[in-house]
Amino acid sequence: MGPFWLSAFLDFAAEDFEDGCGFWRGVTGFELSPARGEDDEFATLVPPVGDDYLRVQRLASGPTRIHLDLHVPDPGAAADAAVASGAEELEDREEYVVLRSPGGLVFCFVTAPASTVPAALEWPGGDESMVYQVCLDLPVSSYDDELRFWASILDARVELLEEVPEFSWLRMTTPMALDVLVQRLGRADGPASAHLDVGATDRAEEVARHVGLGASVVGEHRFWTVLRDPVGMTYCITDRDPSTRTLPA
C-alpha cells in the first residue's frame, strides 16, 4: 500500500531560509506557521482551506534542495520495505524515518494525517495557480532503477507522456495535492534531485507575477517555463489548470 498523502519540504540552506520562505509565501499565497523543532528549524506553509502539503526547513548544513515526506500509517514498516527495495536508512526518530533512495534522493516516512486537497488561488489578474506537482529529476545511469523504486514505494502506475517521452507520471490511486512526475535528464550520471511545478491557468501572467516576486526566467518550452527563485532553486510554471489537472483547451 502506498502513502495516503505527500508533502514537499523546501530545505533551505541557513543563509537562504528567510528569503526562500518569503518568496514561496508569495508564490503560494499561504501563511507561514510558527516555527517548531529543536532549533525552530521547521515551519509549514498553511493554505486557507484544506490540508497543508508544503513545508520548509532551515538546514544545519548542505545546499538548498527539495525532499518528499510520504505519509503512511507505520513509518517503520514502510522504511523496512523501502530498504528492501534499495533505499538506505539515515535516521530513525519517533515521529519519522529519514532515508535515501538508490539514486541519492533524501525522503522521509511520516504519520501526520491529511486528506483534503486545497483549492487553487485566484490572483488579482484573474490567473489561478497552485503548486501541484513534484518532479523527480533522474540522470540516465539511475533512471530505470529509480523509476522502479519510486513506483514501488508509492504503489503507483507509470504513465508515459508520449509527446515528451523523457517524462513519465507516477499515478497514485489516492487523490493528493501533489502529483509526481519523473524526468530523465540529459546528463549521464550524478545524484537524483527534485523540483516543484506550479500549474497556472495563464502561464504568461503567472510568470510575470513570479518575476515580480524576485524569480528569474531560465528557459521557455512548449508546455512550461523554467524559473529560478531568489535563492537559486529551479522550478517550473506549467500550462496545467491546477483545479482540474488538465491542459487548457
mmCIF file of C-alpha atoms in Angstrom:
data_model
loop_
_atom_site.group_PDB
_atom_site.id
_atom_site.type_symbol
_atom_site.label_atom_id
_atom_site.label_comp_id
_atom_site.label_asym_id
_atom_site.label_seq_id
_atom_site.Cartn_x
_atom_site.Cartn_y
_atom_site.Cartn_z
ATOM 1 C CA MET A 1 0.000 0.000 0.000
ATOM 2 C CA GLY A 2 1.308 3.447 -0.948
ATOM 3 C CA PRO A 3 1.208 6.672 1.081
ATOM 4 C CA PHE A 4 -2.103 8.397 1.794
ATOM 5 C CA TRP A 5 -0.538 11.869 1.378
ATOM 6 C CA LEU A 6 2.612 13.557 0.078
ATOM 7 C CA SER A 7 4.278 16.709 1.386
ATOM 8 C CA ALA A 8 7.179 18.531 -0.220
ATOM 9 C CA PHE A 9 9.819 20.092 2.006
ATOM 10 C CA LEU A 10 11.706 23.134 0.759
ATOM 11 C CA ASP A 11 15.005 22.603 2.544
ATOM 12 C CA PHE A 12 16.866 25.911 2.617
ATOM 13 C CA ALA A 13 20.495 26.462 3.481
ATOM 14 C CA ALA A 14 20.646 28.626 6.607
ATOM 15 C CA GLU A 15 21.549 31.750 4.655
ATOM 16 C CA ASP A 16 18.659 31.173 2.216
ATOM 17 C CA PHE A 17 15.925 30.482 4.749
ATOM 18 C CA GLU A 18 14.345 33.907 5.228
ATOM 19 C CA ASP A 19 14.411 34.880 1.543
ATOM 20 C CA GLY A 20 13.255 31.428 0.458
ATOM 21 C CA CYS A 21 10.310 31.392 2.852
ATOM 22 C CA GLY A 22 9.285 34.882 1.834
ATOM 23 C CA PHE A 23 9.354 34.060 -1.868
ATOM 24 C CA TRP A 24 7.347 30.852 -1.604
ATOM 25 C CA ARG A 25 4.801 32.518 0.668
ATOM 26 C CA GLY A 26 4.307 34.993 -2.158
ATOM 27 C CA VAL A 27 4.108 32.252 -4.790
ATOM 28 C CA THR A 28 1.538 30.178 -2.919
ATOM 29 C CA GLY A 29 -0.408 32.809 -1.009
ATOM 30 C CA PHE A 30 -0.098 30.565 2.065
ATOM 31 C CA GLU A 31 0.664 31.718 5.593
ATOM 32 C CA LEU A 32 3.806 30.583 7.396
ATOM 33 C CA SER A 33 3.144 28.683 10.624
ATOM 34 C CA PRO A 34 5.059 29.307 13.847
ATOM 35 C CA ALA A 35 8.481 27.653 13.871
ATOM 36 C CA ARG A 36 8.895 24.249 15.500
ATOM 37 C CA GLY A 37 11.652 21.706 16.068
ATOM 38 C CA GLU A 38 14.568 21.570 18.470
ATOM 39 C CA ASP A 39 16.148 24.641 16.837
ATOM 40 C CA ASP A 40 12.996 26.200 15.348
ATOM 41 C CA GLU A 41 14.151 24.805 12.015
ATOM 42 C CA PHE A 42 10.746 23.663 10.675
ATOM 43 C CA ALA A 43 7.609 25.506 9.602
ATOM 44 C CA THR A 44 4.581 24.878 7.380
ATOM 45 C CA LEU A 45 3.068 26.829 4.515
ATOM 46 C CA VAL A 46 -0.594 26.762 5.549
ATOM 47 C CA PRO A 47 -3.299 27.035 2.855
ATOM 48 C CA PRO A 48 -6.512 28.985 3.589
ATOM 49 C CA VAL A 49 -8.600 25.799 3.204
ATOM 50 C CA GLY A 50 -7.546 22.144 3.094
ATOM 51 C CA ASP A 51 -4.579 20.249 4.440
ATOM 52 C CA ASP A 52 -1.024 21.502 4.181
ATOM 53 C CA TYR A 53 1.427 19.828 1.803
ATOM 54 C CA LEU A 54 4.330 22.304 1.611
ATOM 55 C CA ARG A 55 6.783 22.708 4.457
ATOM 56 C CA VAL A 56 10.096 24.487 4.980
ATOM 57 C CA GLN A 57 13.274 23.579 6.828
ATOM 58 C CA ARG A 58 16.392 25.552 7.711
ATOM 59 C CA LEU A 59 19.249 23.122 7.113
ATOM 60 C CA ALA A 60 22.149 22.898 9.530
ATOM 61 C CA SER A 61 24.419 22.167 6.579
ATOM 62 C CA GLY A 62 24.249 21.425 2.875
ATOM 63 C CA PRO A 63 22.728 23.186 -0.136
ATOM 64 C CA THR A 64 19.117 24.180 -0.721
ATOM 65 C CA ARG A 65 17.017 21.289 -2.093
ATOM 66 C CA ILE A 66 13.590 19.615 -2.187
ATOM 67 C CA HIS A 67 12.695 16.423 -0.338
ATOM 68 C CA LEU A 68 9.446 14.463 -0.073
ATOM 69 C CA ASP A 69 7.581 13.305 3.025
ATOM 70 C CA LEU A 70 5.482 10.189 2.426
ATOM 71 C CA HIS A 71 2.604 9.967 4.921
ATOM 72 C CA VAL A 72 1.943 6.357 5.938
ATOM 73 C CA PRO A 73 0.264 4.566 8.873
ATOM 74 C CA ASP A 74 3.521 2.911 10.019
ATOM 75 C CA PRO A 75 6.778 4.714 9.093
ATOM 76 C CA GLY A 76 8.947 1.931 10.490
ATOM 77 C CA ALA A 77 7.322 -0.785 8.399
ATOM 78 C CA ALA A 78 7.349 1.437 5.307
ATOM 79 C CA ALA A 79 11.045 2.170 5.863
ATOM 80 C CA ASP A 80 11.843 -1.548 6.145
ATOM 81 C CA ALA A 81 10.078 -2.169 2.817
ATOM 82 C CA ALA A 82 11.918 0.736 1.186
ATOM 83 C CA VAL A 83 15.278 -0.571 2.418
ATOM 84 C CA ALA A 84 14.418 -3.965 0.969
ATOM 85 C CA SER A 85 13.813 -2.160 -2.350
ATOM 86 C CA GLY A 86 17.219 -0.478 -2.267
ATOM 87 C CA ALA A 87 16.896 2.592 -0.032
ATOM 88 C CA GLU A 88 19.371 3.489 2.713
ATOM 89 C CA GLU A 89 18.018 4.378 6.153
ATOM 90 C CA LEU A 90 19.717 7.510 7.513
ATOM 91 C CA GLU A 91 17.843 8.287 10.730
ATOM 92 C CA ASP A 92 15.004 6.731 12.742
ATOM 93 C CA ARG A 93 13.137 9.046 15.082
ATOM 94 C CA GLU A 94 9.881 8.558 16.944
ATOM 95 C CA GLU A 95 7.970 10.845 14.568
ATOM 96 C CA TYR A 96 9.627 9.989 11.239
ATOM 97 C CA VAL A 97 12.262 7.953 9.406
ATOM 98 C CA VAL A 98 14.781 9.571 7.035
ATOM 99 C CA LEU A 99 16.026 7.579 4.037
ATOM 100 C CA ARG A 100 17.941 7.993 0.791
ATOM 101 C CA SER A 101 16.708 6.473 -2.454
ATOM 102 C CA PRO A 102 19.050 4.294 -4.549
ATOM 103 C CA GLY A 103 19.725 7.310 -6.772
ATOM 104 C CA GLY A 104 20.528 9.635 -3.861
ATOM 105 C CA LEU A 105 17.248 11.472 -3.204
ATOM 106 C CA VAL A 106 16.524 12.055 0.509
ATOM 107 C CA PHE A 107 12.934 11.414 1.649
ATOM 108 C CA CYS A 108 11.032 10.673 4.850
ATOM 109 C CA PHE A 109 8.189 8.487 6.064
ATOM 110 C CA VAL A 110 5.878 10.344 8.470
ATOM 111 C CA THR A 111 2.483 9.713 10.086
ATOM 112 C CA ALA A 112 0.819 13.169 10.075
ATOM 113 C CA PRO A 113 -2.838 12.830 8.949
ATOM 114 C CA ALA A 114 -4.053 14.680 5.847
ATOM 115 C CA SER A 115 -6.612 14.087 3.096
ATOM 116 C CA THR A 116 -8.214 17.345 1.908
ATOM 117 C CA VAL A 117 -6.667 18.866 -1.230
ATOM 118 C CA PRO A 118 -6.531 22.689 -1.055
ATOM 119 C CA ALA A 119 -8.088 24.762 -3.822
ATOM 120 C CA ALA A 120 -6.065 26.804 -6.300
ATOM 121 C CA LEU A 121 -5.871 30.523 -5.506
ATOM 122 C CA GLU A 122 -7.088 33.242 -7.863
ATOM 123 C CA TRP A 123 -4.828 36.271 -8.225
ATOM 124 C CA PRO A 124 -5.903 39.884 -8.975
ATOM 125 C CA GLY A 125 -5.259 39.488 -12.719
ATOM 126 C CA GLY A 126 -7.632 36.503 -12.886
ATOM 127 C CA ASP A 127 -4.975 33.772 -13.134
ATOM 128 C CA GLU A 128 -5.383 30.727 -10.891
ATOM 129 C CA SER A 129 -2.321 28.842 -9.737
ATOM 130 C CA MET A 130 -1.091 26.252 -7.280
ATOM 131 C CA VAL A 131 1.998 24.172 -6.576
ATOM 132 C CA TYR A 132 0.524 20.891 -7.790
ATOM 133 C CA GLN A 133 3.442 18.622 -8.680
ATOM 134 C CA VAL A 134 6.904 17.485 -7.680
ATOM 135 C CA CYS A 135 9.235 16.308 -10.446
ATOM 136 C CA LEU A 136 11.971 13.767 -9.715
ATOM 137 C CA ASP A 137 14.990 14.629 -11.894
ATOM 138 C CA LEU A 138 16.966 11.477 -12.674
ATOM 139 C CA PRO A 139 20.209 11.025 -14.623
ATOM 140 C CA VAL A 140 20.386 8.299 -17.258
ATOM 141 C CA SER A 141 22.563 5.966 -15.168
ATOM 142 C CA SER A 142 19.998 5.624 -12.339
ATOM 143 C CA TYR A 143 16.780 6.347 -14.242
ATOM 144 C CA ASP A 144 15.425 2.798 -14.664
ATOM 145 C CA ASP A 145 16.238 1.664 -11.125
ATOM 146 C CA GLU A 146 14.972 4.874 -9.566
ATOM 147 C CA LEU A 147 11.745 4.812 -11.580
ATOM 148 C CA ARG A 148 11.055 1.251 -10.422
ATOM 149 C CA PHE A 149 11.903 2.192 -6.826
ATOM 150 C CA TRP A 150 9.541 5.164 -6.660
ATOM 151 C CA ALA A 151 6.744 3.327 -8.462
ATOM 152 C CA SER A 152 7.087 0.593 -5.843
ATOM 153 C CA ILE A 153 7.091 2.695 -2.679
ATOM 154 C CA LEU A 154 4.343 4.990 -3.995
ATOM 155 C CA ASP A 155 2.327 1.977 -5.217
ATOM 156 C CA ALA A 156 1.951 3.914 -8.463
ATOM 157 C CA ARG A 157 1.352 3.172 -12.137
ATOM 158 C CA VAL A 158 3.889 4.583 -14.613
ATOM 159 C CA GLU A 159 2.258 6.670 -17.366
ATOM 160 C CA LEU A 160 4.483 7.917 -20.196
ATOM 161 C CA LEU A 161 3.960 11.465 -21.502
ATOM 162 C CA GLU A 162 4.051 10.465 -25.167
ATOM 163 C CA GLU A 163 4.537 13.988 -26.539
ATOM 164 C CA VAL A 164 7.651 14.452 -24.377
ATOM 165 C CA PRO A 165 8.944 10.900 -23.745
ATOM 166 C CA GLU A 166 11.631 11.894 -21.252
ATOM 167 C CA PHE A 167 8.767 12.497 -18.783
ATOM 168 C CA SER A 168 6.534 9.961 -17.047
ATOM 169 C CA TRP A 169 3.931 10.334 -14.321
ATOM 170 C CA LEU A 170 3.658 8.104 -11.291
ATOM 171 C CA ARG A 171 -0.117 7.769 -10.969
ATOM 172 C CA MET A 172 -1.282 7.019 -7.442
ATOM 173 C CA THR A 173 -4.795 5.838 -6.599
ATOM 174 C CA THR A 174 -5.379 8.283 -3.711
ATOM 175 C CA PRO A 175 -6.151 11.928 -4.644
ATOM 176 C CA MET A 176 -3.450 14.219 -3.227
ATOM 177 C CA ALA A 177 -2.335 17.818 -3.509
ATOM 178 C CA LEU A 178 0.899 16.744 -5.207
ATOM 179 C CA ASP A 179 1.217 14.742 -8.407
ATOM 180 C CA VAL A 180 4.553 13.054 -9.091
ATOM 181 C CA LEU A 181 6.356 13.462 -12.414
ATOM 182 C CA VAL A 182 9.650 11.780 -13.322
ATOM 183 C CA GLN A 183 12.160 13.313 -15.740
ATOM 184 C CA ARG A 184 15.024 11.516 -17.457
ATOM 185 C CA LEU A 185 17.796 14.090 -17.567
ATOM 186 C CA GLY A 186 20.235 14.534 -20.430
ATOM 187 C CA ARG A 187 23.279 14.028 -18.193
ATOM 188 C CA ALA A 188 24.681 10.540 -17.790
ATOM 189 C CA ASP A 189 25.198 10.390 -14.048
ATOM 190 C CA GLY A 190 25.122 12.257 -10.757
ATOM 191 C CA PRO A 191 22.651 12.284 -7.861
ATOM 192 C CA ALA A 192 18.881 12.375 -8.263
ATOM 193 C CA SER A 193 17.157 15.629 -7.332
ATOM 194 C CA ALA A 194 13.672 17.133 -7.396
ATOM 195 C CA HIS A 195 11.895 20.371 -8.267
ATOM 196 C CA LEU A 196 8.400 21.807 -7.845
ATOM 197 C CA ASP A 197 5.918 22.612 -10.612
ATOM 198 C CA VAL A 198 3.321 25.380 -10.374
ATOM 199 C CA GLY A 199 0.205 24.892 -12.505
ATOM 200 C CA ALA A 200 -1.369 28.062 -13.891
ATOM 201 C CA THR A 201 -4.416 28.904 -15.995
ATOM 202 C CA ASP A 202 -2.435 31.756 -17.612
ATOM 203 C CA ARG A 203 1.246 30.875 -17.758
ATOM 204 C CA ALA A 204 2.452 34.254 -19.066
ATOM 205 C CA GLU A 205 0.592 36.109 -16.323
ATOM 206 C CA GLU A 206 1.879 33.731 -13.671
ATOM 207 C CA VAL A 207 5.483 34.030 -14.902
ATOM 208 C CA ALA A 208 5.210 37.814 -14.701
ATOM 209 C CA ARG A 209 3.866 37.559 -11.143
ATOM 210 C CA HIS A 210 6.778 35.344 -10.089
ATOM 211 C CA VAL A 211 9.342 37.629 -11.716
ATOM 212 C CA GLY A 212 7.802 40.462 -9.727
ATOM 213 C CA LEU A 213 8.398 38.426 -6.580
ATOM 214 C CA GLY A 214 12.091 38.014 -7.442
ATOM 215 C CA ALA A 215 12.305 34.942 -9.702
ATOM 216 C CA SER A 216 14.274 34.889 -12.966
ATOM 217 C CA VAL A 217 13.346 33.073 -16.174
ATOM 218 C CA VAL A 218 15.773 30.314 -17.216
ATOM 219 C CA GLY A 219 14.045 28.920 -20.307
ATOM 220 C CA GLU A 220 10.778 28.642 -22.249
ATOM 221 C CA HIS A 221 9.314 25.360 -23.538
ATOM 222 C CA ARG A 222 6.129 24.242 -25.227
ATOM 223 C CA PHE A 223 4.150 23.485 -22.069
ATOM 224 C CA TRP A 224 6.272 25.060 -19.359
ATOM 225 C CA THR A 225 8.645 27.839 -18.298
ATOM 226 C CA VAL A 226 11.713 27.145 -16.159
ATOM 227 C CA LEU A 227 12.475 29.717 -13.458
ATOM 228 C CA ARG A 228 14.964 30.171 -10.653
ATOM 229 C CA ASP A 229 13.825 31.522 -7.297
ATOM 230 C CA PRO A 230 15.789 34.229 -5.434
ATOM 231 C CA VAL A 231 17.897 31.649 -3.554
ATOM 232 C CA GLY A 232 18.828 29.661 -6.680
ATOM 233 C CA MET A 233 16.290 26.826 -6.624
ATOM 234 C CA THR A 234 14.951 25.871 -10.061
ATOM 235 C CA TYR A 235 11.232 25.196 -10.579
ATOM 236 C CA CYS A 236 8.651 25.318 -13.384
ATOM 237 C CA ILE A 237 5.355 27.004 -14.226
ATOM 238 C CA THR A 238 3.231 24.789 -16.463
ATOM 239 C CA ASP A 239 0.190 25.122 -18.709
ATOM 240 C CA ARG A 240 -1.910 22.998 -16.401
ATOM 241 C CA ASP A 241 -5.121 24.045 -14.714
ATOM 242 C CA PRO A 242 -4.344 23.224 -11.072
ATOM 243 C CA SER A 243 -8.009 22.647 -10.241
ATOM 244 C CA THR A 244 -8.631 20.011 -12.932
ATOM 245 C CA ARG A 245 -5.003 18.850 -13.531
ATOM 246 C CA THR A 246 -5.636 19.205 -17.284
ATOM 247 C CA LEU A 247 -4.015 21.232 -20.040
ATOM 248 C CA PRO A 248 -6.026 24.304 -21.126
ATOM 249 C CA ALA A 249 -8.281 23.677 -24.132
#
